[in-house]
Tab-separated table of C-alpha atoms and ligand atoms in Angstrom:
chain	number	residue	atom	x	y	z
A	1	MET	CA	-0.009	-0.020	-0.012
A	2	ASP	CA	1.200	3.545	-0.811
A	3	HIS	CA	1.284	5.112	2.629
A	4	ASN	CA	1.265	8.599	1.092
A	5	GLN	CA	-2.262	8.138	-0.328
A	6	ILE	CA	-5.156	9.407	1.683
A	7	LEU	CA	-6.626	6.251	3.233
A	8	ASP	CA	-10.290	5.779	3.806
A	9	VAL	CA	-9.753	4.331	7.241
A	10	LEU	CA	-6.668	4.531	9.522
A	11	ILE	CA	-7.126	2.140	12.395
A	12	ILE	CA	-4.980	2.777	15.503
A	13	GLY	CA	-4.466	-0.434	17.484
A	14	SER	CA	-4.387	-4.195	16.544
A	15	GLY	CA	-6.338	-5.685	19.471
A	16	PRO	CA	-9.661	-7.432	19.011
A	17	ALA	CA	-11.463	-3.956	18.282
A	18	GLY	CA	-8.947	-2.786	15.798
A	19	LEU	CA	-8.790	-6.211	13.850
A	20	SER	CA	-12.545	-6.530	13.808
A	21	ALA	CA	-12.773	-2.977	12.485
A	22	ALA	CA	-10.288	-3.804	9.850
A	23	VAL	CA	-12.133	-6.921	8.808
A	24	TYR	CA	-15.429	-5.006	8.313
A	25	ALA	CA	-13.745	-1.940	6.686
A	26	VAL	CA	-11.872	-4.052	4.166
A	27	ARG	CA	-15.023	-6.054	3.396
A	28	ALA	CA	-16.818	-2.761	2.715
A	29	ASN	CA	-14.081	-2.143	0.008
A	30	LEU	CA	-12.359	0.680	1.936
A	31	SER	CA	-8.714	1.282	1.850
A	32	VAL	CA	-7.513	0.363	5.360
A	33	LEU	CA	-4.273	0.448	7.236
A	34	VAL	CA	-3.822	-0.813	10.890
A	35	ALA	CA	-1.211	1.079	12.874
A	36	GLU	CA	0.104	-0.872	15.781
A	37	LYS	CA	2.704	0.057	18.467
A	38	GLU	CA	4.178	-3.468	18.575
A	39	TYR	CA	5.162	-5.493	15.520
A	40	CYS	CA	2.586	-8.250	15.187
A	41	GLY	CA	0.718	-7.246	18.353
A	42	THR	CA	-2.780	-8.298	19.332
A	43	GLY	CA	-3.207	-6.197	22.347
A	44	GLN	CA	-3.972	-7.253	25.916
A	45	ILE	CA	-5.640	-10.493	24.873
A	46	ALA	CA	-2.150	-12.033	24.412
A	47	GLU	CA	-1.620	-11.746	28.170
A	48	SER	CA	-4.773	-13.922	28.978
A	49	ASP	CA	-3.885	-17.554	29.652
A	50	GLN	CA	-7.468	-18.584	29.020
A	51	VAL	CA	-10.486	-16.887	27.585
A	52	ASP	CA	-13.606	-18.785	28.562
A	53	ASN	CA	-16.350	-16.498	27.642
A	54	TYR	CA	-15.778	-15.850	23.936
A	55	LEU	CA	-18.878	-17.461	22.306
A	56	GLY	CA	-18.095	-20.765	20.451
A	57	LEU	CA	-14.471	-20.991	21.472
A	58	PRO	CA	-14.491	-22.087	25.086
A	59	SER	CA	-11.056	-22.517	26.912
A	60	MET	CA	-9.212	-20.673	24.204
A	61	ASN	CA	-5.746	-19.371	24.895
A	62	GLY	CA	-5.711	-15.655	24.617
A	63	TYR	CA	-2.595	-15.495	22.536
A	64	ASP	CA	-4.044	-17.926	20.097
A	65	LEU	CA	-7.323	-16.115	19.871
A	66	GLY	CA	-5.469	-12.896	19.076
A	67	GLU	CA	-3.369	-14.616	16.399
A	68	SER	CA	-6.494	-15.991	14.799
A	69	PHE	CA	-8.055	-12.466	14.704
A	70	ARG	CA	-4.852	-11.237	13.160
A	71	GLU	CA	-4.697	-14.030	10.539
A	72	HIS	CA	-8.346	-13.417	9.596
A	73	ALA	CA	-7.726	-9.732	8.967
A	74	LYS	CA	-4.417	-10.505	6.957
A	75	SER	CA	-6.122	-13.143	4.833
A	76	LEU	CA	-8.421	-10.402	3.617
A	77	GLY	CA	-5.589	-8.214	2.629
A	78	VAL	CA	-5.399	-5.884	5.586
A	79	GLU	CA	-1.974	-4.218	5.959
A	80	PHE	CA	-0.223	-3.275	9.155
A	81	TYR	CA	2.221	-0.470	10.043
A	82	GLU	CA	4.380	-0.531	13.156
A	83	GLY	CA	4.135	2.854	14.691
A	84	MET	CA	2.916	4.788	17.753
A	85	ALA	CA	0.505	7.552	16.882
A	86	ASP	CA	0.955	10.610	19.113
A	87	GLY	CA	-0.964	13.411	17.321
A	88	PHE	CA	-4.149	13.777	15.508
A	89	TYR	CA	-4.849	16.918	13.397
A	90	GLN	CA	-7.861	17.728	11.327
A	91	ILE	CA	-6.947	18.583	7.690
A	92	GLU	CA	-8.263	22.073	7.074
A	93	LYS	CA	-10.109	22.538	3.701
A	94	SER	CA	-9.937	26.036	2.197
A	95	GLU	CA	-12.492	25.362	-0.589
A	96	GLY	CA	-16.292	24.650	-0.776
A	97	THR	CA	-19.147	25.911	1.360
A	98	GLU	CA	-18.808	26.385	5.051
A	99	GLU	CA	-20.566	23.159	5.638
A	100	GLU	CA	-18.156	21.211	3.384
A	101	ARG	CA	-15.159	22.855	4.877
A	102	ALA	CA	-16.308	21.862	8.278
A	103	SER	CA	-17.136	18.129	7.540
A	104	ASN	CA	-14.888	16.789	4.632
A	105	ARG	CA	-11.627	17.434	6.258
A	106	GLY	CA	-9.979	14.119	7.151
A	107	TRP	CA	-7.110	13.505	9.510
A	108	ASN	CA	-3.268	13.962	9.533
A	109	VAL	CA	-1.953	11.490	12.048
A	110	HIS	CA	1.562	12.000	13.435
A	111	PHE	CA	3.694	9.081	14.623
A	112	THR	CA	6.531	9.119	17.133
A	113	ASP	CA	8.981	8.146	14.324
A	114	GLY	CA	8.185	11.250	12.509
A	115	ARG	CA	6.073	9.707	9.842
A	116	GLN	CA	2.563	11.289	9.053
A	117	ILE	CA	-0.343	9.350	7.544
A	118	GLN	CA	-3.442	10.988	6.233
A	119	ALA	CA	-6.859	9.352	6.277
A	120	LYS	CA	-10.437	10.395	5.758
A	121	THR	CA	-11.476	8.620	8.929
A	122	VAL	CA	-9.632	7.325	12.004
A	123	ILE	CA	-10.906	4.457	14.152
A	124	TYR	CA	-9.011	4.617	17.450
A	125	CYS	CA	-8.733	1.384	19.247
A	126	ALA	CA	-5.492	1.760	21.294
A	127	GLY	CA	-6.951	-0.070	24.359
A	128	ALA	CA	-5.848	0.355	27.929
A	129	ALA	CA	-2.706	-0.061	30.037
A	130	HIS	CA	-2.057	-1.595	33.473
A	131	ARG	CA	-2.870	0.693	36.351
A	132	ARG	CA	-0.210	0.908	38.968
A	133	LEU	CA	-0.832	0.104	42.573
A	134	GLY	CA	1.029	3.244	43.774
A	135	VAL	CA	2.710	1.804	46.715
A	136	GLU	CA	6.465	2.115	47.894
A	137	GLY	CA	8.664	-0.385	46.206
A	138	GLU	CA	6.482	-0.890	43.147
A	139	ASP	CA	8.719	1.072	40.811
A	140	GLU	CA	11.987	-0.011	42.457
A	141	PHE	CA	11.097	-3.735	42.010
A	142	ALA	CA	9.299	-3.548	38.678
A	143	GLY	CA	10.787	-6.370	36.656
A	144	LYS	CA	12.540	-7.686	39.722
A	145	GLY	CA	9.590	-9.431	41.370
A	146	VAL	CA	6.784	-6.903	40.538
A	147	SER	CA	4.964	-7.896	37.390
A	148	TYR	CA	1.795	-6.833	35.602
A	149	CYS	CA	1.441	-9.961	33.554
A	150	ALA	CA	1.059	-13.388	35.022
A	151	VAL	CA	1.021	-15.193	31.662
A	152	CYS	CA	4.208	-13.466	30.632
A	153	ASP	CA	6.227	-13.766	33.815
A	154	GLY	CA	4.605	-16.576	35.818
A	155	ALA	CA	7.075	-19.191	34.682
A	156	PHE	CA	9.835	-17.419	36.624
A	157	TYR	CA	8.089	-18.200	39.889
A	158	ARG	CA	7.629	-21.864	39.371
A	159	GLY	CA	7.759	-23.544	42.851
A	160	LYS	CA	7.837	-20.176	44.479
A	161	GLU	CA	5.429	-17.936	46.581
A	162	THR	CA	3.688	-15.200	44.916
A	163	ALA	CA	0.890	-12.652	45.662
A	164	VAL	CA	-1.740	-11.366	43.196
A	165	ILE	CA	-3.165	-7.852	44.093
A	166	GLY	CA	-6.670	-6.972	42.950
A	167	GLY	CA	-10.220	-8.365	42.949
A	168	GLY	CA	-11.278	-8.166	39.216
A	169	ASP	CA	-11.334	-10.759	36.593
A	170	THR	CA	-7.676	-10.201	35.776
A	171	ALA	CA	-6.645	-10.782	39.323
A	172	LEU	CA	-8.744	-13.920	39.716
A	173	GLY	CA	-7.466	-15.209	36.309
A	174	ASP	CA	-3.762	-14.527	37.256
A	175	ALA	CA	-4.206	-16.152	40.666
A	176	LEU	CA	-5.754	-19.355	39.013
A	177	TYR	CA	-2.964	-19.411	36.383
A	178	LEU	CA	-0.194	-19.013	39.069
A	179	SER	CA	-1.799	-21.727	41.343
A	180	ASP	CA	-0.703	-24.196	38.733
A	181	LEU	CA	2.901	-23.020	38.818
A	182	CYS	CA	3.635	-21.704	42.291
A	183	ASP	CA	3.907	-23.426	45.666
A	184	LYS	CA	1.547	-20.824	47.203
A	185	VAL	CA	-0.437	-17.992	45.864
A	186	TYR	CA	-1.953	-15.153	47.994
A	187	LEU	CA	-4.757	-13.311	46.564
A	188	ILE	CA	-4.974	-9.940	48.181
A	189	HIS	CA	-7.988	-7.786	47.745
A	190	ARG	CA	-8.927	-4.437	49.455
A	191	ARG	CA	-12.603	-5.364	49.859
A	192	ASP	CA	-14.746	-8.301	51.018
A	193	GLU	CA	-16.580	-8.754	47.798
A	194	PHE	CA	-14.869	-9.584	44.480
A	195	ARG	CA	-15.607	-7.573	41.349
A	196	GLY	CA	-14.646	-10.560	39.179
A	197	SER	CA	-16.658	-13.641	38.290
A	198	PRO	CA	-18.008	-15.708	41.118
A	199	SER	CA	-17.063	-18.885	39.344
A	200	SER	CA	-13.408	-17.948	39.353
A	201	VAL	CA	-13.633	-17.093	43.062
A	202	ARG	CA	-15.136	-20.597	43.616
A	203	GLN	CA	-12.403	-22.262	41.640
A	204	LEU	CA	-9.861	-20.404	43.723
A	205	ARG	CA	-11.445	-21.381	46.981
A	206	GLU	CA	-11.092	-25.032	46.054
A	207	LYS	CA	-7.263	-24.772	45.529
A	208	ASP	CA	-5.102	-25.965	48.457
A	209	ASN	CA	-2.254	-23.625	47.663
A	210	VAL	CA	-4.317	-20.530	47.300
A	211	GLU	CA	-4.897	-18.218	50.279
A	212	ILE	CA	-7.405	-15.410	49.845
A	213	LEU	CA	-6.879	-12.351	51.970
A	214	THR	CA	-9.834	-9.807	51.825
A	215	SER	CA	-10.046	-6.363	53.362
A	216	ALA	CA	-6.317	-6.396	52.912
A	217	ALA	CA	-4.550	-3.355	51.408
A	218	PRO	CA	-0.868	-3.476	50.351
A	219	ALA	CA	1.315	-0.817	51.865
A	220	ARG	CA	4.767	-1.603	50.598
A	221	ILE	CA	6.681	-4.058	48.434
A	222	VAL	CA	9.949	-4.903	50.098
A	223	GLY	CA	13.052	-6.703	49.060
A	224	GLU	CA	16.828	-6.442	48.431
A	225	GLN	CA	17.920	-7.395	44.892
A	226	THR	CA	14.444	-8.765	44.211
A	227	VAL	CA	11.120	-8.792	46.122
A	228	THR	CA	11.108	-10.770	49.396
A	229	ALA	CA	7.707	-9.661	50.901
A	230	LEU	CA	4.514	-7.635	50.686
A	231	GLU	CA	3.611	-5.577	53.609
A	232	LEU	CA	-0.070	-4.832	54.305
A	233	LYS	CA	-1.569	-1.762	55.953
A	234	ASP	CA	-2.590	-3.772	58.976
A	235	GLY	CA	1.087	-4.545	59.692
A	236	ARG	CA	1.091	-8.169	58.350
A	237	SER	CA	4.119	-9.092	56.130
A	238	ILE	CA	3.474	-11.804	53.475
A	239	PRO	CA	6.699	-13.491	52.316
A	240	VAL	CA	6.591	-13.705	48.504
A	241	HIS	CA	9.148	-13.810	45.612
A	242	GLY	CA	6.753	-12.239	43.190
A	243	ALA	CA	3.959	-9.543	43.427
A	244	PHE	CA	1.503	-9.549	40.489
A	245	VAL	CA	-0.302	-6.222	40.309
A	246	ALA	CA	-3.786	-6.554	38.664
A	247	VAL	CA	-5.643	-3.498	39.760
A	248	GLY	CA	-7.357	-2.524	36.534
A	249	MET	CA	-6.562	-0.624	33.388
A	250	GLN	CA	-6.230	2.955	32.277
A	251	PRO	CA	-7.370	3.900	28.831
A	252	LEU	CA	-4.597	4.952	26.420
A	253	THR	CA	-6.206	8.120	25.380
A	254	GLU	CA	-3.569	10.771	26.192
A	255	PRO	CA	-2.975	11.692	22.550
A	256	LEU	CA	-6.755	12.340	22.257
A	257	ARG	CA	-6.847	15.127	24.800
A	258	GLY	CA	-8.182	18.281	22.951
A	259	VAL	CA	-9.107	16.104	20.000
A	260	ILE	CA	-12.354	14.425	21.020
A	261	ASP	CA	-14.368	14.544	24.347
A	262	LEU	CA	-13.046	12.314	27.095
A	263	ASP	CA	-14.780	11.713	30.414
A	264	GLU	CA	-13.311	12.620	33.878
A	265	THR	CA	-11.469	9.243	33.998
A	266	GLY	CA	-10.007	9.505	30.495
A	267	TYR	CA	-12.350	7.298	28.529
A	268	ALA	CA	-13.393	8.491	25.057
A	269	VAL	CA	-17.010	9.560	25.242
A	270	ALA	CA	-18.822	7.374	22.646
A	271	ASP	CA	-21.740	4.863	22.430
A	272	GLU	CA	-21.531	1.664	20.498
A	273	THR	CA	-21.548	3.404	17.189
A	274	GLY	CA	-18.024	4.655	18.070
A	275	VAL	CA	-19.033	8.189	17.040
A	276	THR	CA	-17.086	10.855	18.911
A	277	SER	CA	-17.325	14.621	19.231
A	278	ALA	CA	-15.059	15.087	16.206
A	279	PRO	CA	-16.130	14.410	12.564
A	280	GLY	CA	-14.758	11.242	11.134
A	281	PHE	CA	-13.046	10.195	14.254
A	282	PHE	CA	-14.375	6.967	15.705
A	283	VAL	CA	-13.295	4.850	18.750
A	284	ALA	CA	-13.834	1.186	19.642
A	285	GLY	CA	-13.012	-1.232	22.400
A	286	ASP	CA	-11.601	-0.520	25.855
A	287	VAL	CA	-10.873	3.155	25.161
A	288	ARG	CA	-14.634	4.211	25.101
A	289	THR	CA	-17.166	4.676	27.822
A	290	LYS	CA	-19.058	1.487	28.391
A	291	ALA	CA	-20.088	-0.957	31.079
A	292	LEU	CA	-18.377	-4.228	29.908
A	293	ARG	CA	-14.805	-4.353	28.581
A	294	GLN	CA	-14.415	-7.797	27.117
A	295	VAL	CA	-13.086	-9.397	23.933
A	296	VAL	CA	-16.687	-9.916	22.705
A	297	THR	CA	-17.657	-6.244	23.213
A	298	ALA	CA	-14.302	-4.929	21.671
A	299	VAL	CA	-15.076	-7.179	18.591
A	300	SER	CA	-18.528	-5.810	18.388
A	301	ASP	CA	-17.396	-2.197	18.841
A	302	GLY	CA	-14.900	-2.598	16.004
A	303	ALA	CA	-17.611	-3.845	13.604
A	304	ASN	CA	-19.850	-0.935	14.672
A	305	ALA	CA	-17.232	1.699	14.238
A	306	ALA	CA	-16.214	0.400	10.779
A	307	VAL	CA	-19.884	0.603	9.694
A	308	SER	CA	-20.086	4.174	11.142
A	309	ALA	CA	-16.912	5.098	9.243
A	310	ALA	CA	-18.264	3.627	6.018
A	311	GLU	CA	-21.500	5.676	6.381
A	312	TYR	CA	-19.623	8.711	7.208
A	313	LEU	CA	-17.446	8.343	4.026
A	314	LYS	CA	-20.595	7.757	1.872
A	315	GLN	CA	-22.138	10.873	3.336
A	316	PHE	CA	-19.196	13.260	3.243
A	317	PHE	CA	-16.666	12.108	0.591
B	1	LIG	P1	-11.180	-4.275	37.291
B	1	LIG	O1	-12.428	-5.004	36.895
B	1	LIG	O2	-11.305	-2.745	37.221
B	1	LIG	O3	-10.724	-4.625	38.740
B	1	LIG	C1	-9.721	-3.944	39.294
B	1	LIG	C2	-9.554	-4.512	40.744
B	1	LIG	O4	-8.402	-3.881	41.350
B	1	LIG	C3	-10.709	-4.189	41.624
B	1	LIG	O5	-11.003	-5.308	42.357
B	1	LIG	C4	-10.219	-2.964	42.397
B	1	LIG	O6	-10.890	-3.118	43.762
B	1	LIG	C5	-8.787	-3.360	42.574
B	1	LIG	N1	-8.009	-2.008	42.801
B	1	LIG	C6	-8.036	-0.937	42.073
B	1	LIG	N2	-7.219	0.000	42.531
B	1	LIG	C7	-6.599	-0.567	43.589
B	1	LIG	C8	-5.575	-0.127	44.549
B	1	LIG	N3	-5.018	1.038	44.430
B	1	LIG	N4	-5.287	-1.035	45.457
B	1	LIG	C9	-5.828	-2.223	45.632
B	1	LIG	N5	-6.776	-2.739	44.734
B	1	LIG	C10	-7.214	-1.885	43.781
B	1	LIG	O7	-9.988	-4.519	36.259
B	1	LIG	P2	-9.538	-5.922	35.533
B	1	LIG	O8	-9.691	-7.012	36.546
B	1	LIG	O9	-8.217	-5.646	34.923
B	1	LIG	O10	-10.637	-6.068	34.487
B	1	LIG	C11	-10.848	-5.072	33.524
B	1	LIG	C12	-11.962	-5.561	32.607
B	1	LIG	O11	-11.532	-6.627	31.754
B	1	LIG	C13	-13.180	-5.924	33.333
B	1	LIG	O12	-14.426	-5.681	32.615
B	1	LIG	C14	-13.120	-7.511	33.324
B	1	LIG	O13	-14.308	-8.223	33.486
B	1	LIG	C15	-12.437	-7.762	31.972
B	1	LIG	N6	-11.658	-9.021	31.985
B	1	LIG	C16	-12.242	-10.064	31.555
B	1	LIG	C17	-11.570	-11.325	31.621
B	1	LIG	C18	-12.276	-12.579	31.105
B	1	LIG	O14	-13.412	-12.508	30.944
B	1	LIG	N7	-11.530	-13.726	30.803
B	1	LIG	C19	-10.216	-11.430	31.995
B	1	LIG	C20	-9.654	-10.200	32.484
B	1	LIG	C21	-10.377	-9.031	32.488
B	1	LIG	P3	-12.310	-2.682	43.988
B	1	LIG	O15	-13.094	-3.942	43.590
B	1	LIG	O16	-12.462	-2.503	45.546
B	1	LIG	O17	-12.618	-1.558	43.230
């Protein structure tokens, strides 16, 4: 593909939302490019050991599911570009009526490597990043016992003692995954009730090597060269070699500040159509305001946003 042409759709992100948008856009005969920050990435899904709730594919490994999404898009001719978008600028039109000048502008997207790509529409699906716990020792021991991805780093803790911090589906899934590798896993959650699925909590309660500590808030991660313990606010010290932080995600919407409306927590304000406050700029997946952030809703968002982009192109170009 000639990257200097004005694309119909530039998709930012190659997770389930971006790849689904790409499949729908290319099947609608639109010129499409998927920009991804990592070569051959498929987003957060690659970090999930097991995805049990994607319809028709029970017990699917997250990495494999992501790869099959990617292969599907590639088989239809979708092209990829490795680059991190960091600026979105509407192309100003100097001709036409006021209405035409206001709507038919398209976007000039800047990348950190200096490249610029122009597109009539953008579908932004950059997803979310791991939220930090914000306790002493977290930064100091990052990569030396503190991890944000059990599937990536769990094998380093085979036969050892670890703690998972958090009470959502990620923390529960991480604790289950680690319980098959580690001698002992502490699941540490700040409340009495779990946010994640009751069936995962049940599975964890049945494991002999899992100890669940509720109403337990971490105060400090301690160690020497590497982590040796997790200290709780109530004064208890839990001896562990690894601390897996799973306290939620933060949308990767920093480059969208001043471009489209974001809510007070940084999510892009949009319903399932993906339409945002800026013309020709759509969002899909975990970056947008919604109740349920799952693979299935990301895939659905991508499809909807591509259809919205196609309708927009028909109307304004
Ligand atoms: P989440 O649902 O937002 O849960 C974050 C957890 O971290 C909550 O339990 C929260 O406690 C806790 N937490 C937040 N800040 C904390 C702090 N400073 N100190 C201690 N604990 C803190 O995030 P998630 O688990 O990453 O899940 C994100 C989305 O992905 C959810 O919609 C989830 O269902 C989905 N997901 C699905 C699957 C799957 O279906 N296989 C797997 C992973 C994730 P409180 O509960 O007290 O707020």
